[in-house]
């Protein structure tokens, strides 16, 4: 029987072979593209080859790459663009697998927890599938999020190999001063956190409590007695569709946009508990005018100090105080390269803020602002702490959705009431 060491060795060999074969083909094509269509097209093709290689390595590496794609302060923007578009492309569990997973989680208790569980999932991801069920004793319709059997040990082993690779890469002379291990440790912890559905259930309950004061915002109630470490049971929200807002009148779409931004600002500036993955699969709108927030698997907790610093950064950005914005990033930085050029970084941030704080709402792009900020950090050797990057990610993820709902929305003005509550205690 193979030992754990042998299994890890075999998995490492598969990863190495897959990576070598895929990158050889992909980078060769990128070189040809560069010759035929120019260097920018070649670089884009090379970044796409890396993303395609990650996709072939399986769900662990896809999850890790999705998180890494947010770190524009240490990863080139072209590669971030490609990594951020990676999606879980995993078939749902079969009926037999679903039954086996239910038995593994609930055992003999299954019949006392649910009166029925539909065997075909309504949603599927690399870590879990979601089923419609009826909970006992009240007969409430619920959504059952059930972890795939065996996924935990597999992802833990893969992430262990990723950490070992990072330790080797960090020794390269050209990466001196770059926090390779810290970045990889952070993304591994983010991925591992998504395996613990018990924790996600508690996070979802906290999110529900944090957002209950915002009108027309709905976070499903978690049924704690029925939930387990490998399963979350929550209220089933019917008739959710990603295109509901498209069929709503303009006034309601503007309300959706303002409510969504208020949700993110409340998390960032007031509560310090942030859902970082509010893409359209986790954010829905209803015909009754509600914003529905789902799936708290990728969430972060900010320290009070970092929450206040982030609010301070956003406030100073909105009023044009670039020096203060630069100081906040430097004070909270994870590290600086040996050849970091701090004065140039400060001057770059000062110019960036000056060019953006007076822009009309329609012309201000948070994605462009953040992209340039991260480019300044990378160029001048300043590595941001994940506590600053991940909250900003939550805004970047929703900006496209919010802009589609209301092209004229003012991100900075909408933030002011929440910032005032956070920084000055006005209620």
Coordinates of C-alpha atoms in Angstrom, one line a residue, residues 261-274 302-304 306-318 366 388 391-392 394-395 411-425 427:
X261 CA -22.2 49.3 -2.8
X262 CA -23.5 50.0 0.7
X263 CA -23.2 46.3 1.5
X264 CA -19.5 46.3 0.6
X265 CA -18.8 49.6 2.4
X266 CA -20.6 48.3 5.5
X267 CA -18.4 45.2 5.5
X268 CA -15.2 47.2 4.8
X269 CA -15.5 50.3 7.0
X270 CA -17.9 49.3 9.8
X271 CA -17.9 45.6 10.5
X272 CA -14.5 44.5 9.3
X273 CA -15.7 41.2 8.1
X274 CA -15.5 41.1 4.3
X302 CA -9.9 42.7 9.3
X303 CA -8.2 43.8 12.5
X304 CA -9.7 47.0 13.9
X306 CA -6.6 47.6 9.4
X307 CA -10.3 48.4 9.1
X308 CA -9.7 52.0 10.3
X309 CA -6.6 52.3 8.0
X310 CA -8.7 51.1 5.0
X311 CA -11.4 53.6 5.8
X312 CA -8.8 56.3 6.2
X313 CA -7.3 55.4 2.8
X314 CA -10.6 55.5 1.0
X315 CA -11.5 58.8 2.7
X316 CA -8.2 60.4 1.8
X317 CA -8.4 59.1 -1.7
X318 CA -11.8 60.8 -2.2
X366 CA -11.9 51.8 -9.2
X388 CA -5.2 45.6 2.4
X391 CA -10.8 44.2 1.0
X392 CA -10.0 46.1 -2.1
X394 CA -14.3 43.0 -2.8
X395 CA -14.8 46.4 -4.4
X411 CA -18.4 55.3 -5.7
X412 CA -16.8 58.0 -3.6
X413 CA -20.0 59.9 -2.7
X414 CA -21.9 56.7 -1.9
X415 CA -19.2 55.8 0.6
X416 CA -19.3 59.0 2.6
X417 CA -22.2 58.2 5.0
X418 CA -20.7 54.8 5.8
X419 CA -17.2 56.3 6.2
X420 CA -18.7 58.9 8.6
X421 CA -20.2 56.1 10.7
X422 CA -16.9 54.2 10.7
X423 CA -14.5 57.0 11.4
X424 CA -16.5 59.6 13.3
X425 CA -19.1 57.4 15.0
X427 CA -25.2 57.0 13.7

